[in-house]
mmCIF file of C-alpha atoms in Angstrom:
data_model
loop_
_atom_site.group_PDB
_atom_site.id
_atom_site.type_symbol
_atom_site.label_atom_id
_atom_site.label_comp_id
_atom_site.label_asym_id
_atom_site.label_seq_id
_atom_site.Cartn_x
_atom_site.Cartn_y
_atom_site.Cartn_z
ATOM 1 C CA UNK A 1 30.224 84.167 -103.595
ATOM 2 C CA UNK A 2 29.069 86.540 -106.320
ATOM 3 C CA UNK A 3 26.945 85.234 -108.842
ATOM 4 C CA UNK A 4 24.718 85.617 -111.332
ATOM 5 C CA UNK A 5 20.696 85.400 -109.443
ATOM 6 C CA UNK A 6 19.099 82.305 -108.653
ATOM 7 C CA UNK A 7 23.265 80.412 -109.253
ATOM 8 C CA UNK A 8 24.185 78.043 -106.571
ATOM 9 C CA UNK A 9 27.455 78.263 -105.501
ATOM 10 C CA UNK A 10 29.608 75.394 -103.603
ATOM 11 C CA UNK A 11 33.218 75.576 -102.036
ATOM 12 C CA UNK A 12 35.398 75.146 -98.781
ATOM 13 C CA UNK A 13 34.853 78.369 -96.564
ATOM 14 C CA UNK A 14 37.797 78.978 -93.628
ATOM 15 C CA UNK A 15 36.334 79.671 -90.718
ATOM 16 C CA UNK A 16 39.161 80.698 -88.266
ATOM 17 C CA UNK A 17 41.099 78.205 -86.437
ATOM 18 C CA UNK A 18 42.423 76.477 -88.796
ATOM 19 C CA UNK A 19 38.796 75.211 -89.474
ATOM 20 C CA UNK A 20 36.400 74.400 -93.195
ATOM 21 C CA UNK A 21 33.361 74.113 -93.694
ATOM 22 C CA UNK A 22 31.553 73.071 -96.972
ATOM 23 C CA UNK A 23 29.073 76.051 -97.019
ATOM 24 C CA UNK A 24 26.276 76.696 -100.381
ATOM 25 C CA UNK A 25 24.828 79.212 -101.496
ATOM 26 C CA UNK A 26 21.648 79.391 -103.002
ATOM 27 C CA UNK A 27 20.555 82.856 -104.462
ATOM 28 C CA UNK A 28 18.310 85.142 -104.471
ATOM 29 C CA UNK A 29 16.832 86.597 -107.473
ATOM 30 C CA UNK A 30 16.992 89.717 -105.864
ATOM 31 C CA UNK A 31 20.603 90.724 -105.641
ATOM 32 C CA UNK A 32 19.820 92.952 -102.364
ATOM 33 C CA UNK A 33 18.373 90.546 -100.485
ATOM 34 C CA UNK A 34 18.187 89.185 -96.752
ATOM 35 C CA UNK A 35 20.357 86.295 -96.136
ATOM 36 C CA UNK A 36 19.313 83.164 -93.873
ATOM 37 C CA UNK A 37 21.762 80.852 -92.892
ATOM 38 C CA UNK A 38 20.732 77.750 -92.237
ATOM 39 C CA UNK A 39 22.341 74.579 -89.594
ATOM 40 C CA UNK A 40 22.092 70.755 -89.550
ATOM 41 C CA UNK A 41 21.048 68.509 -87.111
ATOM 42 C CA UNK A 42 23.697 66.160 -85.734
ATOM 43 C CA UNK A 43 24.528 63.180 -87.610
ATOM 44 C CA UNK A 44 23.104 65.213 -91.084
ATOM 45 C CA UNK A 45 24.432 67.336 -94.144
ATOM 46 C CA UNK A 46 23.503 70.686 -95.925
ATOM 47 C CA UNK A 47 21.282 68.606 -97.655
ATOM 48 C CA UNK A 48 18.726 67.916 -94.872
ATOM 49 C CA UNK A 49 17.401 71.525 -95.816
ATOM 50 C CA UNK A 50 16.876 70.879 -99.493
ATOM 51 C CA UNK A 51 12.968 70.824 -99.188
ATOM 52 C CA UNK A 52 13.324 74.453 -98.184
ATOM 53 C CA UNK A 53 15.475 75.982 -100.508
ATOM 54 C CA UNK A 54 12.883 76.900 -103.719
ATOM 55 C CA UNK A 55 10.796 78.782 -100.745
ATOM 56 C CA UNK A 56 13.688 80.452 -99.231
ATOM 57 C CA UNK A 57 14.896 81.531 -102.007
ATOM 58 C CA UNK A 58 11.963 83.252 -103.064
ATOM 59 C CA UNK A 59 12.727 86.175 -100.325
ATOM 60 C CA UNK A 60 16.648 85.190 -99.365
ATOM 61 C CA UNK A 61 19.405 84.547 -100.133
ATOM 62 C CA UNK A 62 20.009 80.865 -98.616
ATOM 63 C CA UNK A 63 23.365 80.065 -97.434
ATOM 64 C CA UNK A 64 23.215 75.967 -95.887
ATOM 65 C CA UNK A 65 26.954 74.702 -94.007
ATOM 66 C CA UNK A 66 28.033 71.510 -92.347
ATOM 67 C CA UNK A 67 28.828 71.930 -89.315
ATOM 68 C CA UNK A 68 32.117 70.952 -88.287
ATOM 69 C CA UNK A 69 32.980 67.393 -87.992
ATOM 70 C CA UNK A 70 29.787 66.439 -91.369
ATOM 71 C CA UNK A 71 29.209 65.994 -94.443
ATOM 72 C CA UNK A 72 32.653 68.154 -96.357
ATOM 73 C CA UNK A 73 33.538 69.910 -93.426
ATOM 74 C CA UNK A 74 36.893 69.485 -92.221
ATOM 75 C CA UNK A 75 37.096 67.301 -88.699
ATOM 76 C CA UNK A 76 38.646 68.747 -86.114
ATOM 77 C CA UNK A 77 40.010 67.296 -82.998
ATOM 78 C CA UNK A 78 37.200 66.661 -80.643
ATOM 79 C CA UNK A 79 35.243 67.696 -78.259
ATOM 80 C CA UNK A 80 33.939 70.426 -79.503
ATOM 81 C CA UNK A 81 31.394 72.808 -77.082
ATOM 82 C CA UNK A 82 28.660 75.391 -78.678
ATOM 83 C CA UNK A 83 31.656 78.299 -78.098
ATOM 84 C CA UNK A 84 33.269 75.932 -81.708
ATOM 85 C CA UNK A 85 30.515 75.553 -83.605
ATOM 86 C CA UNK A 86 28.719 79.047 -82.874
ATOM 87 C CA UNK A 87 32.218 81.085 -83.326
ATOM 88 C CA UNK A 88 32.133 78.935 -87.193
ATOM 89 C CA UNK A 89 28.864 80.561 -87.779
ATOM 90 C CA UNK A 90 30.294 84.061 -86.670
ATOM 91 C CA UNK A 91 33.511 82.986 -88.816
ATOM 92 C CA UNK A 92 30.939 81.697 -91.479
ATOM 93 C CA UNK A 93 29.443 85.267 -91.809
ATOM 94 C CA UNK A 94 32.279 86.845 -91.597
ATOM 95 C CA UNK A 95 33.695 85.006 -94.115
ATOM 96 C CA UNK A 96 30.686 86.279 -96.711
ATOM 97 C CA UNK A 97 30.938 89.452 -95.657
ATOM 98 C CA UNK A 98 27.396 88.883 -93.925
ATOM 99 C CA UNK A 99 26.623 91.177 -91.133
ATOM 100 C CA UNK A 100 23.424 89.894 -89.901
ATOM 101 C CA UNK A 101 21.139 86.945 -90.608
ATOM 102 C CA UNK A 102 18.052 84.869 -90.220
ATOM 103 C CA UNK A 103 19.023 81.958 -88.630
ATOM 104 C CA UNK A 104 17.651 78.878 -88.566
ATOM 105 C CA UNK A 105 18.805 75.287 -87.282
ATOM 106 C CA UNK A 106 17.421 71.678 -86.405
ATOM 107 C CA UNK A 107 18.336 69.914 -83.429
ATOM 108 C CA UNK A 108 22.171 70.730 -82.871
ATOM 109 C CA UNK A 109 21.503 73.402 -85.112
ATOM 110 C CA UNK A 110 18.665 74.797 -83.651
ATOM 111 C CA UNK A 111 20.912 74.393 -80.151
ATOM 112 C CA UNK A 112 23.706 76.628 -82.126
ATOM 113 C CA UNK A 113 21.040 79.155 -83.019
ATOM 114 C CA UNK A 114 20.336 79.703 -79.617
ATOM 115 C CA UNK A 115 24.258 80.430 -78.760
ATOM 116 C CA UNK A 116 24.463 82.681 -81.593
ATOM 117 C CA UNK A 117 21.222 84.796 -80.398
ATOM 118 C CA UNK A 118 22.345 84.913 -77.041
ATOM 119 C CA UNK A 119 26.284 85.494 -77.443
ATOM 120 C CA UNK A 120 25.504 87.831 -80.495
ATOM 121 C CA UNK A 121 22.352 89.426 -80.729
ATOM 122 C CA UNK A 122 24.144 91.757 -83.324
ATOM 123 C CA UNK A 123 24.080 89.434 -86.439
ATOM 124 C CA UNK A 124 20.557 87.789 -85.920
ATOM 125 C CA UNK A 125 17.376 88.999 -87.522
ATOM 126 C CA UNK A 126 15.576 86.360 -86.292
ATOM 127 C CA UNK A 127 15.718 82.831 -85.236
ATOM 128 C CA UNK A 128 14.566 80.071 -86.347
ATOM 129 C CA UNK A 129 14.845 77.184 -83.212
ATOM 130 C CA UNK A 130 13.616 73.514 -84.647
ATOM 131 C CA UNK A 131 13.461 69.836 -82.718
ATOM 132 C CA UNK A 132 16.076 71.478 -79.431
ATOM 133 C CA UNK A 133 16.698 71.193 -76.211
ATOM 134 C CA UNK A 134 17.996 74.191 -73.988
ATOM 135 C CA UNK A 135 19.272 72.058 -71.783
ATOM 136 C CA UNK A 136 21.114 68.942 -70.268
ATOM 137 C CA UNK A 137 19.242 67.192 -67.515
ATOM 138 C CA UNK A 138 21.237 63.615 -66.139
ATOM 139 C CA UNK A 139 19.725 61.175 -67.926
ATOM 140 C CA UNK A 140 20.096 63.160 -71.044
ATOM 141 C CA UNK A 141 23.733 63.508 -71.012
ATOM 142 C CA UNK A 142 23.570 59.290 -69.685
ATOM 143 C CA UNK A 143 21.625 58.575 -73.040
ATOM 144 C CA UNK A 144 24.046 60.761 -75.148
ATOM 145 C CA UNK A 145 27.136 58.679 -73.359
ATOM 146 C CA UNK A 146 25.421 55.146 -73.989
ATOM 147 C CA UNK A 147 25.175 56.550 -77.517
ATOM 148 C CA UNK A 148 28.503 57.501 -77.366
ATOM 149 C CA UNK A 149 30.445 54.214 -76.785
ATOM 150 C CA UNK A 150 27.820 52.185 -79.640
ATOM 151 C CA UNK A 151 29.536 54.628 -81.834
ATOM 152 C CA UNK A 152 33.019 54.699 -80.572
ATOM 153 C CA UNK A 153 32.544 50.308 -81.533
ATOM 154 C CA UNK A 154 30.513 50.883 -84.235
ATOM 155 C CA UNK A 155 30.237 53.721 -86.209
ATOM 156 C CA UNK A 156 27.513 55.836 -86.668
ATOM 157 C CA UNK A 157 26.608 53.046 -89.202
ATOM 158 C CA UNK A 158 25.435 50.950 -85.935
ATOM 159 C CA UNK A 159 22.917 53.746 -84.496
ATOM 160 C CA UNK A 160 21.253 54.558 -88.261
ATOM 161 C CA UNK A 161 18.367 52.556 -87.687
ATOM 162 C CA UNK A 162 17.674 53.428 -84.382
ATOM 163 C CA UNK A 163 18.071 58.175 -85.230
ATOM 164 C CA UNK A 164 16.227 57.077 -88.191
ATOM 165 C CA UNK A 165 12.556 55.754 -86.513
ATOM 166 C CA UNK A 166 13.256 58.489 -84.586
ATOM 167 C CA UNK A 167 13.694 61.614 -86.975
ATOM 168 C CA UNK A 168 10.587 60.287 -89.556
ATOM 169 C CA UNK A 169 7.732 59.254 -88.521
ATOM 170 C CA UNK A 170 6.685 55.759 -90.194
ATOM 171 C CA UNK A 171 4.064 57.249 -92.627
ATOM 172 C CA UNK A 172 6.438 59.132 -94.247
ATOM 173 C CA UNK A 173 9.303 55.771 -94.050
ATOM 174 C CA UNK A 174 6.372 54.101 -96.237
ATOM 175 C CA UNK A 175 5.352 56.662 -98.993
ATOM 176 C CA UNK A 176 8.972 58.051 -99.522
ATOM 177 C CA UNK A 177 11.178 55.364 -98.968
ATOM 178 C CA UNK A 178 14.112 57.066 -101.467
ATOM 179 C CA UNK A 179 13.805 59.822 -99.684
ATOM 180 C CA UNK A 180 13.789 57.691 -96.376
ATOM 181 C CA UNK A 181 16.637 56.303 -97.687
ATOM 182 C CA UNK A 182 18.973 58.425 -98.467
ATOM 183 C CA UNK A 183 18.130 60.004 -95.148
ATOM 184 C CA UNK A 184 19.916 56.832 -93.428
ATOM 185 C CA UNK A 185 22.708 57.252 -95.604
ATOM 186 C CA UNK A 186 23.237 60.456 -94.781
ATOM 187 C CA UNK A 187 23.414 59.879 -91.125
ATOM 188 C CA UNK A 188 25.688 56.921 -91.230
ATOM 189 C CA UNK A 189 28.413 59.015 -93.892
ATOM 190 C CA UNK A 190 28.676 60.870 -90.748
ATOM 191 C CA UNK A 191 32.445 60.520 -89.410
ATOM 192 C CA UNK A 192 32.308 59.191 -86.115
ATOM 193 C CA UNK A 193 34.854 61.610 -84.612
ATOM 194 C CA UNK A 194 33.167 64.641 -85.595
ATOM 195 C CA UNK A 195 29.865 62.827 -84.453
ATOM 196 C CA UNK A 196 31.347 62.045 -81.173
ATOM 197 C CA UNK A 197 32.693 65.319 -80.625
ATOM 198 C CA UNK A 198 29.425 66.985 -81.626
ATOM 199 C CA UNK A 199 27.406 64.720 -79.169
ATOM 200 C CA UNK A 200 30.329 66.101 -76.200
ATOM 201 C CA UNK A 201 28.634 69.310 -76.858
ATOM 202 C CA UNK A 202 25.401 68.268 -76.510
ATOM 203 C CA UNK A 203 26.575 66.960 -73.035
ATOM 204 C CA UNK A 204 27.175 70.611 -71.710
ATOM 205 C CA UNK A 205 24.093 72.286 -73.153
ATOM 206 C CA UNK A 206 23.269 75.198 -70.343
ATOM 207 C CA UNK A 207 21.324 77.647 -72.885
ATOM 208 C CA UNK A 208 18.382 77.244 -70.798
ATOM 209 C CA UNK A 209 18.901 80.421 -67.865
ATOM 210 C CA UNK A 210 20.008 82.759 -70.966
ATOM 211 C CA UNK A 211 16.519 82.197 -73.134
ATOM 212 C CA UNK A 212 15.479 85.376 -71.114
ATOM 213 C CA UNK A 213 17.975 87.640 -73.178
ATOM 214 C CA UNK A 214 17.688 86.690 -77.088
ATOM 215 C CA UNK A 215 16.150 89.447 -78.618
ATOM 216 C CA UNK A 216 15.682 88.177 -81.744
ATOM 217 C CA UNK A 217 12.103 87.177 -82.649
ATOM 218 C CA UNK A 218 11.986 83.778 -82.212
ATOM 219 C CA UNK A 219 9.800 81.131 -83.997
ATOM 220 C CA UNK A 220 10.281 77.152 -82.008
ATOM 221 C CA UNK A 221 8.957 75.054 -83.939
ATOM 222 C CA UNK A 222 8.643 70.731 -83.166
ATOM 223 C CA UNK A 223 6.879 67.718 -84.300
ATOM 224 C CA UNK A 224 3.976 66.321 -82.056
ATOM 225 C CA UNK A 225 5.523 63.180 -81.907
ATOM 226 C CA UNK A 226 9.478 64.148 -81.421
ATOM 227 C CA UNK A 227 10.919 62.072 -78.511
ATOM 228 C CA UNK A 228 13.928 63.668 -78.217
ATOM 229 C CA UNK A 229 12.938 67.672 -77.672
ATOM 230 C CA UNK A 230 9.297 66.979 -76.860
ATOM 231 C CA UNK A 231 6.562 69.526 -77.197
ATOM 232 C CA UNK A 232 5.957 70.213 -73.961
ATOM 233 C CA UNK A 233 10.479 70.923 -73.641
ATOM 234 C CA UNK A 234 9.864 73.384 -76.394
ATOM 235 C CA UNK A 235 6.968 74.875 -75.218
ATOM 236 C CA UNK A 236 8.852 75.959 -71.978
ATOM 237 C CA UNK A 237 11.393 77.572 -73.790
ATOM 238 C CA UNK A 238 9.421 79.038 -75.616
ATOM 239 C CA UNK A 239 7.957 80.936 -72.906
ATOM 240 C CA UNK A 240 11.238 81.636 -71.103
ATOM 241 C CA UNK A 241 11.821 83.732 -74.722
ATOM 242 C CA UNK A 242 10.290 86.957 -74.943
ATOM 243 C CA UNK A 243 8.076 87.601 -77.158
ATOM 244 C CA UNK A 244 8.781 83.928 -79.013
ATOM 245 C CA UNK A 245 6.132 81.597 -80.833
ATOM 246 C CA UNK A 246 5.469 77.510 -80.936
ATOM 247 C CA UNK A 247 4.833 75.440 -83.512
ATOM 248 C CA UNK A 248 3.639 72.307 -83.168
ATOM 249 C CA UNK A 249 3.512 69.941 -86.132
ATOM 250 C CA UNK A 250 1.007 67.620 -86.271
ATOM 251 C CA UNK A 251 2.269 63.848 -86.862
ATOM 252 C CA UNK A 252 6.031 65.492 -87.145
ATOM 253 C CA UNK A 253 9.048 63.487 -85.403
ATOM 254 C CA UNK A 254 12.507 64.785 -85.289
ATOM 255 C CA UNK A 255 13.200 66.133 -88.979
ATOM 256 C CA UNK A 256 9.766 67.815 -89.653
ATOM 257 C CA UNK A 257 10.721 69.911 -92.269
ATOM 258 C CA UNK A 258 11.454 66.538 -94.285
ATOM 259 C CA UNK A 259 8.519 63.994 -92.391
ATOM 260 C CA UNK A 260 5.725 66.777 -92.925
ATOM 261 C CA UNK A 261 7.535 69.532 -95.227
ATOM 262 C CA UNK A 262 4.501 71.132 -96.408
ATOM 263 C CA UNK A 263 3.634 71.942 -92.987
ATOM 264 C CA UNK A 264 6.690 73.141 -91.965
ATOM 265 C CA UNK A 265 6.758 75.467 -94.840
ATOM 266 C CA UNK A 266 3.143 77.182 -94.132
ATOM 267 C CA UNK A 267 4.350 77.450 -90.338
ATOM 268 C CA UNK A 268 7.920 78.855 -91.773
ATOM 269 C CA UNK A 269 6.352 81.150 -94.696
ATOM 270 C CA UNK A 270 4.029 82.332 -92.176
ATOM 271 C CA UNK A 271 6.833 83.906 -89.678
ATOM 272 C CA UNK A 272 9.112 85.198 -92.305
ATOM 273 C CA UNK A 273 6.773 86.706 -94.446
ATOM 274 C CA UNK A 274 6.493 84.674 -97.449
ATOM 275 C CA UNK A 275 4.147 83.097 -99.686
ATOM 276 C CA UNK A 276 4.181 79.184 -99.994
ATOM 277 C CA UNK A 277 4.751 77.849 -102.901
#
């Protein structure tokens, strides 16, 4: 994926085991700039990071991908485990000749980042883990089981409205109804089989005991009003990760990079050492 400075390129890339992912690369003006890899939430696609690209590409080549089962990526038979999701990232980095990168993920993507930093510390320069958990206690497993039943019967559209309400603040949805509608369409457009296969991975999440082994400088980011990955949950994760920082985005819900983008970008820029636009 080479090209002129500031070029944007998109294609599907084989990452191993016959799985092809949709990948987009937004180049930095500096050819030898480092790379940041962005990983989406469950029921999202790489477009969820649109608001961050302009900031990030001032310092990084920005590589985004649709997680398997989502967007324009393949939907292999499930269930998936985090070893599959992490393996896809390693395969992607290998295919693009990226030996080491900063990694930022949100929710499912943040958990994938934890797995990458734990299992492949040599591949992670820095880690930004947003709106995520590190474990799946029984009530969380049960909640996912209920949602899986709903999606099995009615598709992802059946949970799109409730998901949108958890993801975006009331203020944002009133202020930017077009963007909110686009996010809802992204949720509803997720293949049911891919959603279910990734939800099964979430039910097996078990990284809490390994957070102390993470070597990469780590920033945890959470919205103050996130009911899925609460500030208390992420505070405990930060305390368990050597040298980690925690940023709480006031008024943000599960997608603070969307509903609180200005504050999210300010925090992100501080951690990565870049200037916010």
